[in-house]
Coordinates of C-alpha atoms and ligand atoms in Angstrom, one line a residue:
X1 CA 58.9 235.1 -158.3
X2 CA 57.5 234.7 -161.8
X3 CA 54.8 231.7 -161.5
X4 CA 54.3 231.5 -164.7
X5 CA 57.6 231.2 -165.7
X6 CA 58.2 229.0 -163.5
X7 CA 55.1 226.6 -164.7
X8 CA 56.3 227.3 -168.2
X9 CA 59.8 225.9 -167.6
X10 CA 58.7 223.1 -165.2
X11 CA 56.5 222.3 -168.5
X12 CA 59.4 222.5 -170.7
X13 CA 61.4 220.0 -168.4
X14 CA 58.4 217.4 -169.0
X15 CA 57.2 217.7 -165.2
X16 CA 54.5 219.7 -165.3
X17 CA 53.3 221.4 -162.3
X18 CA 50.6 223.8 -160.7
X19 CA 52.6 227.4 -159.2
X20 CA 51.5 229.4 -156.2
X21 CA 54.0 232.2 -155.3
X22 CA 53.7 234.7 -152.1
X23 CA 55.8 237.1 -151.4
X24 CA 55.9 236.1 -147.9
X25 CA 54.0 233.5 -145.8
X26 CA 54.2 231.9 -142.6
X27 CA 55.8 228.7 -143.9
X28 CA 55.4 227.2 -147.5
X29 CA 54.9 223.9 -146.0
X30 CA 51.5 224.8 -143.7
X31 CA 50.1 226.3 -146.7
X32 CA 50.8 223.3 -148.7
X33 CA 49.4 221.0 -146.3
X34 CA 46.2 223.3 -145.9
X35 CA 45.7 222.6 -149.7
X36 CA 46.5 219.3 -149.8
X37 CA 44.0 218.2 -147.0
X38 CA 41.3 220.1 -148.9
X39 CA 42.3 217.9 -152.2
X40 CA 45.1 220.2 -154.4
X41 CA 46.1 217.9 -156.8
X42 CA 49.8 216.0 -157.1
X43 CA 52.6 217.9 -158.2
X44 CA 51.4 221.7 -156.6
X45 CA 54.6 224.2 -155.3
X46 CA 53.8 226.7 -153.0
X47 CA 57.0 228.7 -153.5
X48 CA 57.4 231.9 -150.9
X49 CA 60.4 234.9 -151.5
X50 CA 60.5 235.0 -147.0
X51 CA 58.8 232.8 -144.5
X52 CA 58.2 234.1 -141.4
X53 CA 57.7 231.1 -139.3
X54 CA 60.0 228.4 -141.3
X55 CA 60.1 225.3 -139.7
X56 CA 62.9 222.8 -139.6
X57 CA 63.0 219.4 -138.7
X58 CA 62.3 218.1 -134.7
X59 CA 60.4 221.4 -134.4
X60 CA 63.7 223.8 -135.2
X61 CA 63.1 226.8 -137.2
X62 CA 64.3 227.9 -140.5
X63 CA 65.9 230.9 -141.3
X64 CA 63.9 232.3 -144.3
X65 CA 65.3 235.5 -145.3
X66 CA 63.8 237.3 -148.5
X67 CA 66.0 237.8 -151.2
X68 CA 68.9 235.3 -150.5
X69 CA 67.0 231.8 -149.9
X70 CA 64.2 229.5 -151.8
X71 CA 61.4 228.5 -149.4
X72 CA 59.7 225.7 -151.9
X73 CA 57.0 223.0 -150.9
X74 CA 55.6 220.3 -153.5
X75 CA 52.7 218.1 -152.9
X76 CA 52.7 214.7 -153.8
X77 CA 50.8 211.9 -153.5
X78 CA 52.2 208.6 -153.1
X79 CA 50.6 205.1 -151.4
X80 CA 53.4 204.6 -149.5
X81 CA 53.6 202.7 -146.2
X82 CA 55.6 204.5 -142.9
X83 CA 58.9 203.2 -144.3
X84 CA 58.5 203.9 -148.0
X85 CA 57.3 207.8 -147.0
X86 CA 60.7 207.7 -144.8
X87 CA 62.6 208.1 -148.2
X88 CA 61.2 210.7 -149.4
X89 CA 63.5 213.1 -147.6
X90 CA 66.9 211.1 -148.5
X91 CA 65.2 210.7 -152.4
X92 CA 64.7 214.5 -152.4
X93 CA 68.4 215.1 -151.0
X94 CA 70.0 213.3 -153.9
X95 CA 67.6 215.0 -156.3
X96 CA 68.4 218.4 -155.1
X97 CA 72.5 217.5 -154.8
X98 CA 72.2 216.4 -158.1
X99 CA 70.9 220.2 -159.4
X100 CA 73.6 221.6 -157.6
X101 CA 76.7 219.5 -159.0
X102 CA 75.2 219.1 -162.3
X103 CA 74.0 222.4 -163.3
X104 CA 76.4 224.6 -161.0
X105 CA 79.1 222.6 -160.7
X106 CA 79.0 222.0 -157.0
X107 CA 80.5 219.3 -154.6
X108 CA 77.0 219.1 -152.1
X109 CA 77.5 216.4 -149.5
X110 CA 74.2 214.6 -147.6
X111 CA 74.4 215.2 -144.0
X112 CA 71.9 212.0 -142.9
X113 CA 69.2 212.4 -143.3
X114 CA 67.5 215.6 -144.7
X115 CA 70.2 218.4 -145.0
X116 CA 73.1 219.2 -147.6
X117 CA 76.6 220.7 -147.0
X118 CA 78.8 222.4 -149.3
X119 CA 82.0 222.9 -147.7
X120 CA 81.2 221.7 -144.4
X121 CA 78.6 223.8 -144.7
X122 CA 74.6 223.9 -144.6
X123 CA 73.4 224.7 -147.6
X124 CA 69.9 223.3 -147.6
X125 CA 67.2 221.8 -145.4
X126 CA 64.6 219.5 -145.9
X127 CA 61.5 218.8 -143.8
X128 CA 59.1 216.0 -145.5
X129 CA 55.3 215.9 -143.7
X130 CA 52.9 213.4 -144.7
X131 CA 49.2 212.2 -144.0
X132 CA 48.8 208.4 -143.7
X133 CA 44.8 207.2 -144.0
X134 CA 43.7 204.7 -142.0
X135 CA 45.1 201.7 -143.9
X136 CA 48.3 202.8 -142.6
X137 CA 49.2 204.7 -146.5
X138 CA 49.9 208.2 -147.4
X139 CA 47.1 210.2 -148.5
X140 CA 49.3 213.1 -149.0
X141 CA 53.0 214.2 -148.7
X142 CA 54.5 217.7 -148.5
X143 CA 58.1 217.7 -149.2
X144 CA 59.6 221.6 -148.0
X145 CA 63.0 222.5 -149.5
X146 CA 64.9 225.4 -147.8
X147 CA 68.1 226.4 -149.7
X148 CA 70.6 229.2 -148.8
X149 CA 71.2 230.7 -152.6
X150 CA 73.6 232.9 -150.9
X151 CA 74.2 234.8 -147.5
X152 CA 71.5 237.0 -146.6
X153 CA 72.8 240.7 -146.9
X154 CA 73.0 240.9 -143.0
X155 CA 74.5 237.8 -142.5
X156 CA 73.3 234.9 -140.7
X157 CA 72.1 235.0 -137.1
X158 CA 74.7 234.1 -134.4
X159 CA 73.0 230.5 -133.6
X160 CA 73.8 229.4 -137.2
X161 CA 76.8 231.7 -138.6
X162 CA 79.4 229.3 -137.9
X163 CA 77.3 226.5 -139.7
X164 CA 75.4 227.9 -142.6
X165 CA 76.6 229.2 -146.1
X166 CA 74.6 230.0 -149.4
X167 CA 75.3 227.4 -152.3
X168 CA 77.0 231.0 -154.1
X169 CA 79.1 233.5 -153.3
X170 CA 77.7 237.3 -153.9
X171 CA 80.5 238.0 -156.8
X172 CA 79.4 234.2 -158.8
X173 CA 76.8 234.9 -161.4
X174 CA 73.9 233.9 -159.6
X175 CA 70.9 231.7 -161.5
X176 CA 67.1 233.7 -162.0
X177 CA 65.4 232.1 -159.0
X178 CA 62.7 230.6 -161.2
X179 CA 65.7 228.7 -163.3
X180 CA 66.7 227.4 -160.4
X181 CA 63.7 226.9 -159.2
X182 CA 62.4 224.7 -161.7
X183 CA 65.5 222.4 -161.9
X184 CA 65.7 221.4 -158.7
X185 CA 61.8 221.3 -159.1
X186 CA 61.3 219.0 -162.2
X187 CA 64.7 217.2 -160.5
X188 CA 62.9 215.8 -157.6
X189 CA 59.7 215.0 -159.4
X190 CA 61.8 213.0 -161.8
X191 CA 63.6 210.9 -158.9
X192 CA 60.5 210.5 -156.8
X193 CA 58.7 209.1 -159.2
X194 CA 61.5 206.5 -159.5
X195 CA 61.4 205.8 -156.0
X196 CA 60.3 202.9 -155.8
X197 CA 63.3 201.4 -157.8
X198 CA 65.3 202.7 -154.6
X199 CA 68.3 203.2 -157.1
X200 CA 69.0 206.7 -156.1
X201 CA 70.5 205.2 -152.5
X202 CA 73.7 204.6 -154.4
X203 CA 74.1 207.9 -155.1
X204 CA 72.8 208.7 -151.4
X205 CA 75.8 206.5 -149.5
X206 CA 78.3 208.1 -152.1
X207 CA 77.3 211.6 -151.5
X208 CA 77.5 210.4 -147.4
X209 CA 79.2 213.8 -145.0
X210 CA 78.9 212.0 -142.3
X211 CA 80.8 208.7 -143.0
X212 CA 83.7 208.1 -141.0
X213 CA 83.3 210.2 -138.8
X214 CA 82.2 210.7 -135.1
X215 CA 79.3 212.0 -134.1
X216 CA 77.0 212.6 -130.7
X217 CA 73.6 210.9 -130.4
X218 CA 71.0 213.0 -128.4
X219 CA 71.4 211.2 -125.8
X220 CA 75.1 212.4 -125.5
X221 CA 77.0 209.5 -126.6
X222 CA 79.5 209.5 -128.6
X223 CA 79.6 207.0 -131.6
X224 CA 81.6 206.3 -135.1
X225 CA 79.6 206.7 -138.5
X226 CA 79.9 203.1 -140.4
X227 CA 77.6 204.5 -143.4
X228 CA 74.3 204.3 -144.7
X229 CA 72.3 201.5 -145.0
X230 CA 70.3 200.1 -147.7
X231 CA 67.0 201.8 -146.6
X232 CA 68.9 205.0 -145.5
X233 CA 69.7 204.4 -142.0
X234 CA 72.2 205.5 -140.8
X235 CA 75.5 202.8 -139.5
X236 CA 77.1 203.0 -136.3
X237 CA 79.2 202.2 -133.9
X238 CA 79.3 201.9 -130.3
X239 CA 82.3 202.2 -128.3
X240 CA 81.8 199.2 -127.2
X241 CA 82.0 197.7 -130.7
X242 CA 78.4 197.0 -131.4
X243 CA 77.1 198.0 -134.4
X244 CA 73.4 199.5 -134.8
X245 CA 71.5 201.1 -137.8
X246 CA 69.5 204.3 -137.3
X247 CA 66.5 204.5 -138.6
X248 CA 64.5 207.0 -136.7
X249 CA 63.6 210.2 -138.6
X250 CA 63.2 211.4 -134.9
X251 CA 67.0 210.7 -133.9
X252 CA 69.5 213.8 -135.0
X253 CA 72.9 213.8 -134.8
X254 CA 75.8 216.1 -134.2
X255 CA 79.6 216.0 -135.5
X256 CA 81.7 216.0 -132.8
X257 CA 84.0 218.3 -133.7
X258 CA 81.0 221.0 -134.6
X259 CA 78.1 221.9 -133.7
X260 CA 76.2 221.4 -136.8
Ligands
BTN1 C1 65.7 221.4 -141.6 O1 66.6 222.1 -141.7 O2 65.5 220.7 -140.6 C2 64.6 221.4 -142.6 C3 64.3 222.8 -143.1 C4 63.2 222.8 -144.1 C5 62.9 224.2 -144.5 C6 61.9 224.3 -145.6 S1 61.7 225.9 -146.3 C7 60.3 225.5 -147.1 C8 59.5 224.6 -146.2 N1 58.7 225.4 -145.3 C9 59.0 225.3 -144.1 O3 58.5 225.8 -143.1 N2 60.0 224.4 -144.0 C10 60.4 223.9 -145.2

């Protein structure tokens, strides 16, 4: 990709940001993090066209294929406490939905906490990793965006075919990556930098795929999807009737009539 045109845009957008571009790389987010600890400044992307070891959330990959996906990490640098840095990830959903149905005239859904469907469908993947000093606030925060543009020319592997889709289909005029890029870019800088408002929940619950409907809990159980609370948890219910909020970026959950 173009870095400069991408810094150029991200400029004309009024969110200025430092570019790195590889061709290929490990994962974007490593190479973020390596920079951040050694003091890269707020508001850096490492942006790669493949990733070789993409990493997902509870230590899942990341299919990063060249040509068909955006690997993108920004550094940021709040002072945020453990539950503050937890929104990150749900802030950076609704900035990145937002791209897609305002720009490209998409319907993206938030599948709690860090991924978004189209169509049922994954579309995108977040994986937020921060540094917290001793005080107990960040010192750094890498957010990693992973979005499936389109299908990769081969198709997606078995483990994720039935689940996975690009945001565009191979005959839709597609958007210059660097465009695209620097919306959903200059999107999320905008929104995190309101973040502390919080207001950009609303717009999290409303944009909810999982609400009403039943999904597993690691441990196997089966349990009803209330909604999303007013930090982001996620609302359910127990068989048994009693109600519980999720809160644990460490907690996944499956639909139960899928395997996503
Ligand atoms: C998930 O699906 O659980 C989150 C996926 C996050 C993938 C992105 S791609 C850019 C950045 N680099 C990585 O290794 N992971 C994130």
């Amino acid at each position: 990709m173009d870095k400069q045109l991408i810094e150029n845009t991200l400029l004309e957008y009024g969110t200025p940001c430092k570019v790195y571009t590889y061709e290929q790389l490990p994962s974007t987010n490593t190479t973020a993090k390596d920079i951040a600890r050694c003091g890269e400044a707020e508001f850096t992307l490492v942006c790669a066209d493949k990733q070789s070891e993409g990493r997902g959330r509870l230590g899942r990959s990341f299919y990063s294929p060249e040509d068909s996906g955006l690997y993108l990490s920004l550094i940021v640098r709040p002072k945020f406490t453990f539950d503050d840095a937890f929104l990150i990830t749900p802030c950076t959903a609704v900035a990145v939905a937002d791209v897609l149905k305002e720009k490209y005239n998409k319907n993206p859904q938030i599948k709690w906490v860090n991924d978004i469907y189209i169509n049922s469908r994954k579309v995108c993947g977040i994986l937020t990793e921060s540094s917290f000093a001793k005080d107990g606030f960040t010192e750094w925060a890498v957010i990693g965006i992973g979005i499936n543009l389109t299908a990769p020319k081969n198709g997606f592997p078995d483990e994720i075919s039935s689940i996975a889709s690009g945001v565009f289909t191979t005959s839709e005029q597609n958007p210059a990556r660097e465009q695209i890029t620097a919306q959903i870019i200059s999107s999320v800088i905008r929104l995190y930098k309101m973040l502390p408002d919080t207001s950009f929940i609303e717009a999290y619950k409303e944009m909810s795929f999982l609400k009403q409907k039943m999904v597993f809990l690691q441990s196997g159980e089966s349990v009803k999807v209330l909604g999303i609370s007013d930090r982001c948890g996620l609302i359910i219910q127990h068989s048994d009737g009693k109600v519980e909020t999720l809160t644990s970026s460490d907690v996944s959950v499956k639909i139960a009539d899928s395997s996503v």
